[in-house]
Tab-separated table of C-alpha atoms in Angstrom:
chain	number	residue	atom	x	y	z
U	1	UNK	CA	-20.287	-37.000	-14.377
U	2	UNK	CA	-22.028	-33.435	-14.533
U	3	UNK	CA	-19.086	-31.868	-12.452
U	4	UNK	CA	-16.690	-33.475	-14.221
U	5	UNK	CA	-18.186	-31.474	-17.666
U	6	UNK	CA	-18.721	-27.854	-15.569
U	7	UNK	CA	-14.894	-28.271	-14.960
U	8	UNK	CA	-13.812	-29.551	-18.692
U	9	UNK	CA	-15.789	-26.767	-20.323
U	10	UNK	CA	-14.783	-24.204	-17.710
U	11	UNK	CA	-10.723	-25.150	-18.155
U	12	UNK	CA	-11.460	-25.401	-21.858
U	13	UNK	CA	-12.467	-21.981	-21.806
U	14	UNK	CA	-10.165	-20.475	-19.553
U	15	UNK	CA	-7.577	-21.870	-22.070
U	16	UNK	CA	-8.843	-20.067	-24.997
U	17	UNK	CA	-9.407	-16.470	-22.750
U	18	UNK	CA	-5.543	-17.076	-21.469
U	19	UNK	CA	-4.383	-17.990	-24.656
U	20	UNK	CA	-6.200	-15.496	-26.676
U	21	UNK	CA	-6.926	-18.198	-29.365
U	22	UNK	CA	-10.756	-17.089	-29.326
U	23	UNK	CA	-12.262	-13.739	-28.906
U	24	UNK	CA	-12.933	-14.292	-25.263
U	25	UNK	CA	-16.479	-12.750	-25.124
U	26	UNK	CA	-17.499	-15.525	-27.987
U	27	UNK	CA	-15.695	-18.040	-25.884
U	28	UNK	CA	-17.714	-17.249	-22.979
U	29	UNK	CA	-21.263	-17.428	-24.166
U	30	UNK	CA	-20.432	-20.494	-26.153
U	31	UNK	CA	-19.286	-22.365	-22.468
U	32	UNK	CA	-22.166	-21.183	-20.495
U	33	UNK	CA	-24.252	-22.218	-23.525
U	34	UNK	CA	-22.662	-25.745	-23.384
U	35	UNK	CA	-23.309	-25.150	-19.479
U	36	UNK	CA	-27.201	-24.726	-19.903
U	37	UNK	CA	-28.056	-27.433	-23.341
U	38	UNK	CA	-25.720	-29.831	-20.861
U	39	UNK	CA	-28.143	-28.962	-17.244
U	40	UNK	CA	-25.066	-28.149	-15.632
U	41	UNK	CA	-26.648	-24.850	-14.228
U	42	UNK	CA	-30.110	-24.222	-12.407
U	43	UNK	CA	-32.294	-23.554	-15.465
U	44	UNK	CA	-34.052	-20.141	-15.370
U	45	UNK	CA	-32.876	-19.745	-12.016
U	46	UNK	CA	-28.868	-19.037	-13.177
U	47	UNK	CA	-30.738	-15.301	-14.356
U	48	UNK	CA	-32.181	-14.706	-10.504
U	49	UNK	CA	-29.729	-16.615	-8.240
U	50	UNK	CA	-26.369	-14.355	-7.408
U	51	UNK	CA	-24.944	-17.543	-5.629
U	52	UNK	CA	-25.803	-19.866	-8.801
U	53	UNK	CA	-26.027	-17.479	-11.724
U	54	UNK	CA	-25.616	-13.983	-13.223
U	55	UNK	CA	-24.904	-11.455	-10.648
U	56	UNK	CA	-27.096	-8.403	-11.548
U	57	UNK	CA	-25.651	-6.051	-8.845
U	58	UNK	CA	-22.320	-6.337	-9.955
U	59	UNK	CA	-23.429	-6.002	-14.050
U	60	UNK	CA	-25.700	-3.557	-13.125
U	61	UNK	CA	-23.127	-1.504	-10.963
U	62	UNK	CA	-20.938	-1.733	-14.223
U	63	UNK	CA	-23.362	-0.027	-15.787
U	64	UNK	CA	-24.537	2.522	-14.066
U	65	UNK	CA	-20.633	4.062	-13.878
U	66	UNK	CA	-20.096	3.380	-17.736
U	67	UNK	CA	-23.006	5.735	-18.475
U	68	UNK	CA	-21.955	8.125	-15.441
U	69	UNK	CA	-18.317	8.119	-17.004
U	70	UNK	CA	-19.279	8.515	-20.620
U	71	UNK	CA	-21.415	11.908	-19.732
U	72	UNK	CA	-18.309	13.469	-17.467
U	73	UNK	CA	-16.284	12.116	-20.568
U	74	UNK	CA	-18.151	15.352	-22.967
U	75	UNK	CA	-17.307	18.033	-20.310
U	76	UNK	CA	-13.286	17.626	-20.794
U	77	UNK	CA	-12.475	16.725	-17.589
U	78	UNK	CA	-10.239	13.760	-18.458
U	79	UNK	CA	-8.182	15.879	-20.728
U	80	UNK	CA	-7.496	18.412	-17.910
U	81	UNK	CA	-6.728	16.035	-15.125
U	82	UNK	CA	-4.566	14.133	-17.882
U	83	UNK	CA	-2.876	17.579	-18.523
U	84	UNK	CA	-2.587	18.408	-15.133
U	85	UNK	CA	-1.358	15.116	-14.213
U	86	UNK	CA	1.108	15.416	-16.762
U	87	UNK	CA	2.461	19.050	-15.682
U	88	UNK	CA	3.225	17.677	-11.777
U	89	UNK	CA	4.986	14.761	-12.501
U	90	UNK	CA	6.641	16.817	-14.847
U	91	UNK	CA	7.060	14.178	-17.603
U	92	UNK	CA	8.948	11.701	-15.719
U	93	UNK	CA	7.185	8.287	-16.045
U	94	UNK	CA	7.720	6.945	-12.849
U	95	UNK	CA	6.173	9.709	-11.153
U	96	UNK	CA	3.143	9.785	-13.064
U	97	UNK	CA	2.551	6.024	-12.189
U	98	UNK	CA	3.132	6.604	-8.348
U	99	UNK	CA	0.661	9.863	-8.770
U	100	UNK	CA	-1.638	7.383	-10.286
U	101	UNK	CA	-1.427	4.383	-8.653
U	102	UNK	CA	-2.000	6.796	-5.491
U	103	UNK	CA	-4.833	8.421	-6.468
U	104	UNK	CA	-6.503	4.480	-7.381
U	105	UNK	CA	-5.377	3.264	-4.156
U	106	UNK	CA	-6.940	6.071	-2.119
U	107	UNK	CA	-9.824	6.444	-3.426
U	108	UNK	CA	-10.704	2.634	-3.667
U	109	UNK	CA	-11.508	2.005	-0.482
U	110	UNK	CA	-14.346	4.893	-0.725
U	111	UNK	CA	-15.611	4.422	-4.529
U	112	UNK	CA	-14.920	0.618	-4.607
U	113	UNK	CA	-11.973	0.118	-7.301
U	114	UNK	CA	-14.235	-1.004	-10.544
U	115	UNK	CA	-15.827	2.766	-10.165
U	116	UNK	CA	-12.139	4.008	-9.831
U	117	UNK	CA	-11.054	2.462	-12.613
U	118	UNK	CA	-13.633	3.841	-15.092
U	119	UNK	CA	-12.510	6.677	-13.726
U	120	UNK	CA	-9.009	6.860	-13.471
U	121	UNK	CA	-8.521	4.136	-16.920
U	122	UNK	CA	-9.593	7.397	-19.598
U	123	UNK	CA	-7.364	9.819	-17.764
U	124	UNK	CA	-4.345	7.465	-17.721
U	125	UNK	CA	-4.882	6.697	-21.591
U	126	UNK	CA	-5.462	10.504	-22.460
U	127	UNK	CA	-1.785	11.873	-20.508
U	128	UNK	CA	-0.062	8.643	-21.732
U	129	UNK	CA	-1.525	9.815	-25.292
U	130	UNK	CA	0.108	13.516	-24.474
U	131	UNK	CA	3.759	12.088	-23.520
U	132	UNK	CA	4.210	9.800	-26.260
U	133	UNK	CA	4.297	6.537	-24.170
U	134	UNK	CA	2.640	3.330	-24.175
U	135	UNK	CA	-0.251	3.206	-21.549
U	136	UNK	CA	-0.491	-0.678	-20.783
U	137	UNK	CA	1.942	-0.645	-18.195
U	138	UNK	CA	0.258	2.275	-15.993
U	139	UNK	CA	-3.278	0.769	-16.358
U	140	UNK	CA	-2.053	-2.564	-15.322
U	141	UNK	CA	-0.304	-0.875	-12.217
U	142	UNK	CA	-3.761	1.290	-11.521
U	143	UNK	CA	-5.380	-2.055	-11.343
U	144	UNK	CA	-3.051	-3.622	-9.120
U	145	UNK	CA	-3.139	-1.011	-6.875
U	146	UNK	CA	-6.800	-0.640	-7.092
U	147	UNK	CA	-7.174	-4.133	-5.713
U	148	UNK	CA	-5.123	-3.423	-2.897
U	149	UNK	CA	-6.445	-0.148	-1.691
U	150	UNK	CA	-9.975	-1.318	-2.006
U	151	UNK	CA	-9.587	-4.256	0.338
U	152	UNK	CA	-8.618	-1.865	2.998
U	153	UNK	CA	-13.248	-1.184	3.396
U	154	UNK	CA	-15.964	-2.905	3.301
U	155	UNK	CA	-16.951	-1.189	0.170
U	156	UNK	CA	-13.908	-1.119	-1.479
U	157	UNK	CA	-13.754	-4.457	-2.914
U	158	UNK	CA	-16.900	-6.690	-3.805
U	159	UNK	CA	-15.876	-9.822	-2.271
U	160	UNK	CA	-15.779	-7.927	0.875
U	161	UNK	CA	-19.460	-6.796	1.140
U	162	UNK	CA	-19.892	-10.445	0.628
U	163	UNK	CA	-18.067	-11.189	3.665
U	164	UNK	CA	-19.267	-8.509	5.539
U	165	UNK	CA	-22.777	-9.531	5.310
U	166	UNK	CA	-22.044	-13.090	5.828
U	167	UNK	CA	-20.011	-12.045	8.988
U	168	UNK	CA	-21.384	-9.373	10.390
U	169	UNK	CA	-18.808	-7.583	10.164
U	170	UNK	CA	-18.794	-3.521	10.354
U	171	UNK	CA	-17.337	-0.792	8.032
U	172	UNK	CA	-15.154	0.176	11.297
U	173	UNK	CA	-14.223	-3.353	11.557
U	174	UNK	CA	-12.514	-3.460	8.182
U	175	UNK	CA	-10.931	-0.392	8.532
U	176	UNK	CA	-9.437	-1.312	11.995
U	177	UNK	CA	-8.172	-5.227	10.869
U	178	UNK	CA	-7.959	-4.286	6.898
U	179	UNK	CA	-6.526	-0.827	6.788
U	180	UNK	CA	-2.841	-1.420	8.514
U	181	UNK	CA	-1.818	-4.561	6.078
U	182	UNK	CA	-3.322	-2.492	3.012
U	183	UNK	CA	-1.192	0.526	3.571
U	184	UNK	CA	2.016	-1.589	4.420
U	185	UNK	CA	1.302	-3.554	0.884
U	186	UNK	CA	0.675	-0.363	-0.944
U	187	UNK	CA	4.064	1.296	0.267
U	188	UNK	CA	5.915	-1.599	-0.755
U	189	UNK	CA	4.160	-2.424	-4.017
U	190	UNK	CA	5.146	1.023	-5.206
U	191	UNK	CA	8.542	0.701	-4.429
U	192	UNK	CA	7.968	-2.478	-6.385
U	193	UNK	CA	6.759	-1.184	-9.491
U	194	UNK	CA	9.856	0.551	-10.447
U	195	UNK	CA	11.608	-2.332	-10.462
U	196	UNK	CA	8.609	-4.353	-12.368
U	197	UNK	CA	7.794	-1.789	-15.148
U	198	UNK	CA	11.323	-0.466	-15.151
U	199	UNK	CA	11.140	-0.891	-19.586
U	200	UNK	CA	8.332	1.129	-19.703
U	201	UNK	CA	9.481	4.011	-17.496
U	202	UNK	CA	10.903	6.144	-20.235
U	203	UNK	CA	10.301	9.385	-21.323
U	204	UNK	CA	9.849	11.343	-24.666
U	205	UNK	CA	11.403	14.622	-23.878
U	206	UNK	CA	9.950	16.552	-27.220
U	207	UNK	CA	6.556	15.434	-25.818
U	208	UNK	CA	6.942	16.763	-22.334
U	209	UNK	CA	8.092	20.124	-23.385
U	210	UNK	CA	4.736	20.355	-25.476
U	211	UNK	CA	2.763	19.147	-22.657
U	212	UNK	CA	4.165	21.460	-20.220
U	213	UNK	CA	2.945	24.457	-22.427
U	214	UNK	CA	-0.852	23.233	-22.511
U	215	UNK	CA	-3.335	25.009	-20.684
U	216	UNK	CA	-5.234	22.457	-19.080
U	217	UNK	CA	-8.056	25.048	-18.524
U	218	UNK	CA	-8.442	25.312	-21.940
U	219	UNK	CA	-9.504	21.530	-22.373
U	220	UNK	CA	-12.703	21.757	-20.426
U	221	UNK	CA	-15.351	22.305	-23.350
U	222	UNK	CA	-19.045	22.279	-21.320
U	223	UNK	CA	-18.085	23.802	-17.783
U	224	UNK	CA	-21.781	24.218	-16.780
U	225	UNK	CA	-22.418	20.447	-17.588
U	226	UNK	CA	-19.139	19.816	-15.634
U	227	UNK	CA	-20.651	21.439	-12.411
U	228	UNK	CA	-23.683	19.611	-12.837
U	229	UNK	CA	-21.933	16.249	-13.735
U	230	UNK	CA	-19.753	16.522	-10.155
U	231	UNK	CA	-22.765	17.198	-8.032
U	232	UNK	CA	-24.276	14.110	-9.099
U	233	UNK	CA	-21.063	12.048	-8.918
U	234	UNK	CA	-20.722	13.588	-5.381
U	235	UNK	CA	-24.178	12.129	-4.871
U	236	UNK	CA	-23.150	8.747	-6.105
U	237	UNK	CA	-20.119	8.576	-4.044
U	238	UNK	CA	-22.190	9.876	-0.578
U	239	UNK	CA	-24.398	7.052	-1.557
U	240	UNK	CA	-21.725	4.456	-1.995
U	241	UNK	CA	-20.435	5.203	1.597
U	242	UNK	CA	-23.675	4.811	2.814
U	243	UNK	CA	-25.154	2.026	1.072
U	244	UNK	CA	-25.217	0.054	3.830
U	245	UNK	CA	-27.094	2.640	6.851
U	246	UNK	CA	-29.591	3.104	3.966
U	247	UNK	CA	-30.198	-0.149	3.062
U	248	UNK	CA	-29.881	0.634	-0.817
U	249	UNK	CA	-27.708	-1.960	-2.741
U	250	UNK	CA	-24.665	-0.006	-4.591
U	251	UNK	CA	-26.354	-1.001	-8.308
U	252	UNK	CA	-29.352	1.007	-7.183
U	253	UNK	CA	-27.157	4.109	-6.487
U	254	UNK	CA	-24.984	3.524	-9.787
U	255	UNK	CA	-28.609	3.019	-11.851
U	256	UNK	CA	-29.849	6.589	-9.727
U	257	UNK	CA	-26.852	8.467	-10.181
U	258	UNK	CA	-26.666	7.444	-14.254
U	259	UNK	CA	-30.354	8.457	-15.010
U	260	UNK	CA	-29.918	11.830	-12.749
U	261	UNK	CA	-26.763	12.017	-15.148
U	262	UNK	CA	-28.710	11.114	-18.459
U	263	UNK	CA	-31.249	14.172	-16.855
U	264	UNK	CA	-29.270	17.052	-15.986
U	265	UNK	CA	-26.645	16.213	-19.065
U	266	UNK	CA	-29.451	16.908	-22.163
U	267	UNK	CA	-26.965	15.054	-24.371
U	268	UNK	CA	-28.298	12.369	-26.266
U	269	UNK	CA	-29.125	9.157	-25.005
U	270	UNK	CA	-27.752	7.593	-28.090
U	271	UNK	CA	-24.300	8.762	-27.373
U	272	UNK	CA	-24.299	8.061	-24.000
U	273	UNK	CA	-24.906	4.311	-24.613
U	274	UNK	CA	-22.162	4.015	-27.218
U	275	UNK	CA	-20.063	5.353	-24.249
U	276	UNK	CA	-21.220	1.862	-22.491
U	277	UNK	CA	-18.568	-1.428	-22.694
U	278	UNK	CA	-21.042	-3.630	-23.391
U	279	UNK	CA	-18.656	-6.060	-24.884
U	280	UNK	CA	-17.140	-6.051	-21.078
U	281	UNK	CA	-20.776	-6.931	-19.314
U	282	UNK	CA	-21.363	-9.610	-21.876
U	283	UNK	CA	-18.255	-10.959	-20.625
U	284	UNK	CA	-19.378	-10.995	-17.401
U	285	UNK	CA	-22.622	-12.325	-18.046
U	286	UNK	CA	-21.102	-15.229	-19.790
U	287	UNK	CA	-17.873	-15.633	-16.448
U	288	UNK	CA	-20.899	-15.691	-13.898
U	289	UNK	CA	-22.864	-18.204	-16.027
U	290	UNK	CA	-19.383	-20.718	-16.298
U	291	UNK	CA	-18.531	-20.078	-12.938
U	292	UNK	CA	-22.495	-21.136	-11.451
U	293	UNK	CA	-22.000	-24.882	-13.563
U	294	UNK	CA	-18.661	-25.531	-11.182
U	295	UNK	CA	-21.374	-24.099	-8.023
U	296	UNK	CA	-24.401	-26.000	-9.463
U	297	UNK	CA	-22.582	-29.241	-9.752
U	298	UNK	CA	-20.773	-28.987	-6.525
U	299	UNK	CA	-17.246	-28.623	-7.542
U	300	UNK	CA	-16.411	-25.299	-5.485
U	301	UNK	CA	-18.516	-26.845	-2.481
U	302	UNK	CA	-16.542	-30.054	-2.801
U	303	UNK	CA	-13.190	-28.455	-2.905
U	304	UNK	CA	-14.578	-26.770	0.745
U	305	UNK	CA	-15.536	-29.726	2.364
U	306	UNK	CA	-12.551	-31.268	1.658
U	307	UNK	CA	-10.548	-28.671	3.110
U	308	UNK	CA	-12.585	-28.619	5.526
U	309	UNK	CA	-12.013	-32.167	6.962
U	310	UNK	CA	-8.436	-32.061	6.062
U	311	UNK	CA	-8.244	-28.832	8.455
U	312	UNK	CA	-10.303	-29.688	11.093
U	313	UNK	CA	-8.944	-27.816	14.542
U	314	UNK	CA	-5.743	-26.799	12.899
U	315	UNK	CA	-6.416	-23.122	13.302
U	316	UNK	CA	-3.611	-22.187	11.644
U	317	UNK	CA	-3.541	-24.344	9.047
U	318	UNK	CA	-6.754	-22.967	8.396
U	319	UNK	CA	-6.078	-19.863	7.947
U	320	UNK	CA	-2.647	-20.416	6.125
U	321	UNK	CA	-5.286	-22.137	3.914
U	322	UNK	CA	-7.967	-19.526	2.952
U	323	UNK	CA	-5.431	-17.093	2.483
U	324	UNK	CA	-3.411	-18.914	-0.106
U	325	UNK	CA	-6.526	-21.048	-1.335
U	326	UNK	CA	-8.656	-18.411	-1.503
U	327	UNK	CA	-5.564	-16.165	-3.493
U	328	UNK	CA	-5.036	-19.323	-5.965
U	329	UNK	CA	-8.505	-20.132	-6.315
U	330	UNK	CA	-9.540	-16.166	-6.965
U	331	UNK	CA	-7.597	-15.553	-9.825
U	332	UNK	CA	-8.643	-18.108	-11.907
U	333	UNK	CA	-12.246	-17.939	-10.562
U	334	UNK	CA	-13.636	-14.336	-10.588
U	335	UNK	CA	-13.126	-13.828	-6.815
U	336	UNK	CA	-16.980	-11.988	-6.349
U	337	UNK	CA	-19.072	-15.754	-6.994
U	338	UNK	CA	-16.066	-17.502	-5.435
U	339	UNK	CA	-16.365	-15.638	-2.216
U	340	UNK	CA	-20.409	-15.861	-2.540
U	341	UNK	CA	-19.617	-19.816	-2.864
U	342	UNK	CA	-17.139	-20.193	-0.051
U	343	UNK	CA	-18.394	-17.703	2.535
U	344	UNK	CA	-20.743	-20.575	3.903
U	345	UNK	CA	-17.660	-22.992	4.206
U	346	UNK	CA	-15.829	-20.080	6.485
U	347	UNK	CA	-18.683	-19.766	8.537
U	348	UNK	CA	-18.712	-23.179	9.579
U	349	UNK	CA	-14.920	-22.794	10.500
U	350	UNK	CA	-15.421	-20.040	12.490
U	351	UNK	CA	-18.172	-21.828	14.164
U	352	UNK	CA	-15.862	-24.139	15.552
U	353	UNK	CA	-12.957	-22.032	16.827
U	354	UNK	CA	-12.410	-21.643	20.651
U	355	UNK	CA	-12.256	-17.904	20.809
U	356	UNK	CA	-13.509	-14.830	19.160
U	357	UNK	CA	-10.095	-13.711	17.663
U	358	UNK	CA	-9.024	-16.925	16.324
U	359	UNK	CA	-12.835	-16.629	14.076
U	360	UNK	CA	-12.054	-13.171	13.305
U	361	UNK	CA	-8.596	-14.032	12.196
U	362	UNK	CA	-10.088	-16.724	9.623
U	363	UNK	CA	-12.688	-13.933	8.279
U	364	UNK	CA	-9.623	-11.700	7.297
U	365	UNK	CA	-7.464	-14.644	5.958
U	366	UNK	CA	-10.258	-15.451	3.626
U	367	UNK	CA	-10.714	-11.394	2.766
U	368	UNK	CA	-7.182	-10.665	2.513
U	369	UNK	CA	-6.758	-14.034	0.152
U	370	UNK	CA	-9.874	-13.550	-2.236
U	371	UNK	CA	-9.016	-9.894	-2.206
U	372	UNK	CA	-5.503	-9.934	-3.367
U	373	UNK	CA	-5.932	-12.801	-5.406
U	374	UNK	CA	-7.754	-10.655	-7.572
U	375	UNK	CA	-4.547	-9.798	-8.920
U	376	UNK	CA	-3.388	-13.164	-10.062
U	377	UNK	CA	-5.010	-13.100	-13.752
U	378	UNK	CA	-6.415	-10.663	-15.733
U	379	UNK	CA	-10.199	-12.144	-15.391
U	380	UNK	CA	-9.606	-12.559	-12.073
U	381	UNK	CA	-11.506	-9.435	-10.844
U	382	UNK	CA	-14.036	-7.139	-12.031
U	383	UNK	CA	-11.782	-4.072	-12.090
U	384	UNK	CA	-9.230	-6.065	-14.167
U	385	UNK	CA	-11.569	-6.542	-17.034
U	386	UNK	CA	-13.112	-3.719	-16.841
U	387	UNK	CA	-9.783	-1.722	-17.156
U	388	UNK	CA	-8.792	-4.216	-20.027
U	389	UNK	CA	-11.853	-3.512	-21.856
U	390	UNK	CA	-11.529	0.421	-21.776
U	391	UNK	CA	-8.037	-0.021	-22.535
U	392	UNK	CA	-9.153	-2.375	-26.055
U	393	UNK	CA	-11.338	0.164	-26.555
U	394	UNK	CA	-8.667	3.154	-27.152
U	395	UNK	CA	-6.458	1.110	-29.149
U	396	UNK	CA	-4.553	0.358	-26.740
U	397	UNK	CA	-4.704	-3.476	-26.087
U	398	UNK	CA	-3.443	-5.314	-22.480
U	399	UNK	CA	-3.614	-9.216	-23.602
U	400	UNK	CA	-3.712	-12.034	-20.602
U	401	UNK	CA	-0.214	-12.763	-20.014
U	402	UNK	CA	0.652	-9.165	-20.281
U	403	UNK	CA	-1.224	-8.427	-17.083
U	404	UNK	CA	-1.218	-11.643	-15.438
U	405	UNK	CA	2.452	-12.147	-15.512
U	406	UNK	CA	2.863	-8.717	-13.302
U	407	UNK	CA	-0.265	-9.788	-11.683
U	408	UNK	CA	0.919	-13.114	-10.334
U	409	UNK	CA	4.342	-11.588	-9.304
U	410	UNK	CA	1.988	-9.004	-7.277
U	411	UNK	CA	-0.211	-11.499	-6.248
U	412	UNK	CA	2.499	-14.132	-4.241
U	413	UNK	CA	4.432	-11.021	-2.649
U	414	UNK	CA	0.836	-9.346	-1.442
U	415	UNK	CA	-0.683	-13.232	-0.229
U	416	UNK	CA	2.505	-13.444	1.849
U	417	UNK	CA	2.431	-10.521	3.645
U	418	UNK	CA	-1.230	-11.155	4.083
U	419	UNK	CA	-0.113	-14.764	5.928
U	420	UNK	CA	2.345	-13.006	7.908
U	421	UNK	CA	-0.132	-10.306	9.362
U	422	UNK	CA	-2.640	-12.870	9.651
U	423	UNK	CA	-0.147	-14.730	11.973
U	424	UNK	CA	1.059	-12.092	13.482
U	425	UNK	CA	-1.781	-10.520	14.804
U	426	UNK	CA	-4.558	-13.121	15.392
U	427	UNK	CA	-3.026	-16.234	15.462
């Protein structure tokens, strides 16, 4: 009876987020309220458990780069990089997205793609601003792209530090069975997107000519706070890469790097925080909350037992399995508590396989699927919302089905490559 209510309120709610019938931050408190009156979630303990409950790492990650972007926002950068971003594609739409998307996709895999995405999100809205074109379609394809280039590392994508704890399994490790498939997606993505956001990839030529006479030097306004502002992002990302050697969760080195910021900035706090999406972490608050009723009550661990005896030796089947299960499954359940949830489940296939490789192969199956089924919806992964909430911010709205419907199209051509390397190479 009690999962039976975690999953009516939870597709209840999804239906008003997808729909956009209900503001979907109001939606969200009011079904993990329903989930806690109702006991469908462990009490007090949905506010300390990360595998049943709120997880503060990933919130507190979030906010540690919203305050670290909103101080680098004062110094001007965005406006020159938007400028200069601007001046070498000269104008031409389609450029500027493949300058963009590259820029995401490379520096995912070393900043893990939510931090990329508060990063690149205000540049992409500022040079779309300059040209005279709508910026939806290039912050949906930053995302995208952001969720393929950070599965490439273990820190590029959160379901894979998940993994890699639960596994063992090595930075080196993910770069040496990740890496190849990532690149091969990205290439072909790309080529992809000029097909998929072909509408959108028109230019204003009146606005180009103006923004090829800007100075972009002109548009930094606090240089000295700009020097200071990249030595502590520096810091940040030296501490991202390595979290892991010193044993410091990525939230602590977001938190460190934003009060350093708050420090060295001597802007006011006050202005900072307004900087802060806080509409976005509610959210998120109120997604981990849903998601730990279907945990709590056993739905997600009943959906892996069952595949679980369906599969039994089937090796293949098993891995044909996680990566499409995990890709269907992860973009309608944030794929960060969904990988927490069925990480456990893998592990016990693994267990059972008759040689090293065949294990290893189901580890990156399961990656590969929760990874790039973080593309299938827009709540489907923390960069996507956090990109749609910058994105409401500047007036510039991205509704559900206007990212999910490139999303899933990205989603089904990325999950089948995924397969076929899977195959290919361990199986």
């Amino acid at each position: 009876m009690s999962a039976a209510l975690a999953v009516i309120i939870f597709v209840v709610a999804f239906f008003f987020i997808a729909t956009e019938k209900a503001d979907k931050v109001k939606t969200v408190l009011i079904a993990a309220g329903l989930m806690a009156v109702l006991g469908l979630v462990p009490g007090d303990e949905v506010f300390f458990s990360p595998h049943e409950g709120i997880d503060w790492n990933v919130i507190f990650l979030l906010l540690g780069m919203m305050i670290i972007v909103g101080v680098v926002k004062h110094t001007g950068l965005f406006d020159f990089l938007a400028i200069w971003s601007a001046k070498r594609s000269r104008g031409k739409p389609y450029r500027l997205m493949v300058m963009l998307m590259l820029i995401t996709a490379v520096a995912s895999p070393f900043l893990d793609n939510v931090t990329i995405i508060m990063l690149v999100a205000p540049v992409t809205i500022v040079v779309c601003a300059r040209l005279g074109i709508a910026a939806q379609p290039f912050l949906i394809a930053e995302v995208l792209a952001s969720n393929i280039g950070g599965a490439a590392t273990l820190i590029g994508d959160p379901p894979n530090i998940i993994i890699g704890s639960r596994a063992g399994l090595s930075f080196n490790d993910f770069l040496v069975h990740m890496a190849p498939i990532v690149v091969v997606t990205f290439l072909l993505f790309v080529l992809g997107t000029r097909l998929m956001f072909r509408s959108a990839l028109r230019g204003n030529s009146r606005s180009i000519e103006s923004v090829m006479a800007l100075q972009e030097r002109r548009a930094i306004r606090d240089p000295a706070l700009l020097v200071r502002s990249l030595i502590v992002l520096g810091g940040v990302v030296v501490g991202f890469a390595l979290h892991s050697v010193l044993h410091v969760a990525p939230s602590v080195v977001a938190l460190l790097g934003a009060g350093t910021m708050v420090l060295v900035s001597g802007l006011d706090i006050g202005d900072i925080l307004r900087e802060v999406e806080w509409a976005t972490l509610v959210f998120f608050m109120g997604l981990f909350v849903m998601v730990a009723g279907l945990v709590h009550t056993g739905v997600i661990s009943a959906i892996g037992e069952a595949a679980t005896s369906v599969l039994g030796d089937n090796y293949f089947l098993a891995a044909t399995s996680l990566v499409f299960g995990s890709a269907l499954l992860g973009a309608f359940v944030d794929n960060i508590p969904y990988t927490a949830t069925m990480a456990p489940v893998v592990e016990d296939l693994v267990a059972g396989t008759p040689d090293p490789q065949t294990g290893q192969g189901l580890w990156w199956a399961f990656a590969l699927g929760a990874d790039f089924g973080g593309n299938g919806t827009a709540v489907a992964a923390s960069a996507n919302v956090v990109a749609i909430g910058i994105a409401k911010r500047a007036e510039q709205p991205i509704t559900f089905w206007q990212f999910t419907r490139y999303g899933i199209v990205t989603t089904v051509f990325t999950t089948i490559l995924a397969w076929l390397y899977v195959w290919l190479r361990y199986l």
